Coordinates of C-alpha atoms and ligand atoms in Angstrom, one line a residue:
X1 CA -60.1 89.8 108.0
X2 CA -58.7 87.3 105.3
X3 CA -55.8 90.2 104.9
X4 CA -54.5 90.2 108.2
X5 CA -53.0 87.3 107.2
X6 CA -50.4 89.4 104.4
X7 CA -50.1 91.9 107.1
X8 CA -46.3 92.7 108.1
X9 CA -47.4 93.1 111.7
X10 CA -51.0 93.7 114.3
X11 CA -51.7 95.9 117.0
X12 CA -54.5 94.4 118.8
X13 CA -56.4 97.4 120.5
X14 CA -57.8 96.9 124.3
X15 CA -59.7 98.4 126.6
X16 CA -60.5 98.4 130.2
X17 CA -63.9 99.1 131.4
X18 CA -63.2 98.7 134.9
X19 CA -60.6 101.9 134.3
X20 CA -62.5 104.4 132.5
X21 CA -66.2 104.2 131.8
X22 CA -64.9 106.4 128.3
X23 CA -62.8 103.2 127.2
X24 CA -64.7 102.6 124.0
X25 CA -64.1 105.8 122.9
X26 CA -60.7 106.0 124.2
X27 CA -59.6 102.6 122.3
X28 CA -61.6 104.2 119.3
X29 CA -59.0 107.0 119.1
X30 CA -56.5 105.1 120.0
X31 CA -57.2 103.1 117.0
X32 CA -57.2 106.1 114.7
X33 CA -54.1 107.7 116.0
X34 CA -52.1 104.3 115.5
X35 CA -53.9 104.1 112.0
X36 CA -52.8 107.7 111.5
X37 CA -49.2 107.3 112.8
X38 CA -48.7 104.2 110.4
X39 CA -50.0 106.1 107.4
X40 CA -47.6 108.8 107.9
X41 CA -45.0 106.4 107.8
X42 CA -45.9 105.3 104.7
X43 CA -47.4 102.0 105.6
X44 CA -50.8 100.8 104.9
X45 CA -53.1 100.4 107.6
X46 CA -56.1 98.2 108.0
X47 CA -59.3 98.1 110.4
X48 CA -61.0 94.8 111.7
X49 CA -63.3 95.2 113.8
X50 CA -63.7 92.5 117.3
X51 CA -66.1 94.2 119.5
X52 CA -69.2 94.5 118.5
X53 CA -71.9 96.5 120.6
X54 CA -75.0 95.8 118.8
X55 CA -74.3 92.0 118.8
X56 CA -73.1 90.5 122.2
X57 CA -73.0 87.1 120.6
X58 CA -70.5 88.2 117.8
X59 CA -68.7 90.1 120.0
X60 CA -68.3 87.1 122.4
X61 CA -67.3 85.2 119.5
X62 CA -64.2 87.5 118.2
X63 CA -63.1 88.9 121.6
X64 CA -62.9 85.1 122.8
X65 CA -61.2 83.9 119.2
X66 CA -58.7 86.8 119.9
X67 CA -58.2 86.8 123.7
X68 CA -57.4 83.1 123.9
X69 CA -54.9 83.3 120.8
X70 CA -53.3 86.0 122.5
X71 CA -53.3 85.4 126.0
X72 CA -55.3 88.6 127.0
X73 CA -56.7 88.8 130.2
X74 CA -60.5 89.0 130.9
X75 CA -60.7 92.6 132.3
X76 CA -59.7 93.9 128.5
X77 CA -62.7 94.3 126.0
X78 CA -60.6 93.8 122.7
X79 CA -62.2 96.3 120.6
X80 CA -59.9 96.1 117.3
X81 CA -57.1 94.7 115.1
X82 CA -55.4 96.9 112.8
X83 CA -53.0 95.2 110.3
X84 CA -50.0 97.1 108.7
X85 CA -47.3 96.5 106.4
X86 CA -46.1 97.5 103.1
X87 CA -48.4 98.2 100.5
X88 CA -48.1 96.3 97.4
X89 CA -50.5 99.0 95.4
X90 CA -52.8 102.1 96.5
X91 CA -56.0 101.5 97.2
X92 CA -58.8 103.0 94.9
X93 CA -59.8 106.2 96.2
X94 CA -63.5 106.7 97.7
X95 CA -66.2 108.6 97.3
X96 CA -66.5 110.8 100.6
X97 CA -69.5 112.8 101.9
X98 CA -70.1 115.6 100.9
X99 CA -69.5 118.6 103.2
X100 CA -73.3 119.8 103.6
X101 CA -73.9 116.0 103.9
X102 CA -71.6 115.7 107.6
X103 CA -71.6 119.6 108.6
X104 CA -74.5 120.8 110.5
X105 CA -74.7 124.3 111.7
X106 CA -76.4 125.2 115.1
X107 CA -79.0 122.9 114.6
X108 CA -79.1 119.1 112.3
X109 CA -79.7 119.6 109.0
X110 CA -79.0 123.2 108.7
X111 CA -76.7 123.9 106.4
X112 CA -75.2 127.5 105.9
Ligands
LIG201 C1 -64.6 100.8 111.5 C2 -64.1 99.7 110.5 C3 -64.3 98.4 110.8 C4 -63.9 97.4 109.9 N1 -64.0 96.1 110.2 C5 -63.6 95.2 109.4 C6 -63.6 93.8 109.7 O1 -64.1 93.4 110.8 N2 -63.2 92.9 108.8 C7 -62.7 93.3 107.6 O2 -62.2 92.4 106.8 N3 -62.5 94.6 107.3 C8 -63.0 95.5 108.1 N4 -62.9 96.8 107.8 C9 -62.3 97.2 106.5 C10 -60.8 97.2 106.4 O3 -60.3 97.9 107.5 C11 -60.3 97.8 105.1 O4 -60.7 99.1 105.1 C12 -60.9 97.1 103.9 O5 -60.3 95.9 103.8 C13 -60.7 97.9 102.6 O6 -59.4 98.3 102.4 P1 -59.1 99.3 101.3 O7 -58.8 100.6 102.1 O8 -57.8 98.8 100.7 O9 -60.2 99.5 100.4 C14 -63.3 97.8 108.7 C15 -63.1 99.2 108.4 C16 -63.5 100.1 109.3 C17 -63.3 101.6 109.0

């Protein structure tokens, strides 16, 4: 995350898996809300990823990295860091999916 370190401020996103067995998905949309909110304010907004589900190794790696920087106790997975601050230019836009390529109706892959 070599731009965290321009970033005007971080909101390091936690969850608790001893509180809600949902808490991946709830610090997911957590993490979009904030990223949301922050866009609306005019700020840029940028995801780096700590947790890492597919590779417990990794994951041990960041969330340790993290945790011990910041002091955050063991029952919180740290699933993200989003940085935000002023933008000094837009980024590029990108290429989304198409429609037919996301939407699928009544059954995958049917397309109306
Ligand atoms: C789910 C997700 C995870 C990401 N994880 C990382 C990450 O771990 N490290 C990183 O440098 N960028 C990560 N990014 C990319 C940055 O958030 C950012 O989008 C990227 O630097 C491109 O910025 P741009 O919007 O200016 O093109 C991630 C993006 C998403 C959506």
């Amino acid at each position: 995350m070599p731009w965290l370190k321009e970033a005007n401020i971080a909101i390091v996103i936690t969850g608790r898996p001893t509180v809600s067995k949902y808490w991946l998905q709830d610090a997911s949309i957590a993490s979009g809300f904030v990223w949301l909110a922050a866009v609306n304010l005019g700020l840029g907004c940028a995801f780096g990823a700590v947790y890492n589900l597919m590779d417990e190794k990794e994951s041990h790696k960041r969330e340790s990295y993290v945790r011990e920087a910041l002091e955050i106790p063991n029952d919180r997975s740290i699933i993200a860091i989003l940085g935000i601050g002023y933008e000094n230019k837009k980024p590029a836009s990108k290429r989304m999916a198409s429609k037919s390529e996301v939407i699928h109706y009544n059954t995958f892959g049917s397309n109306p």
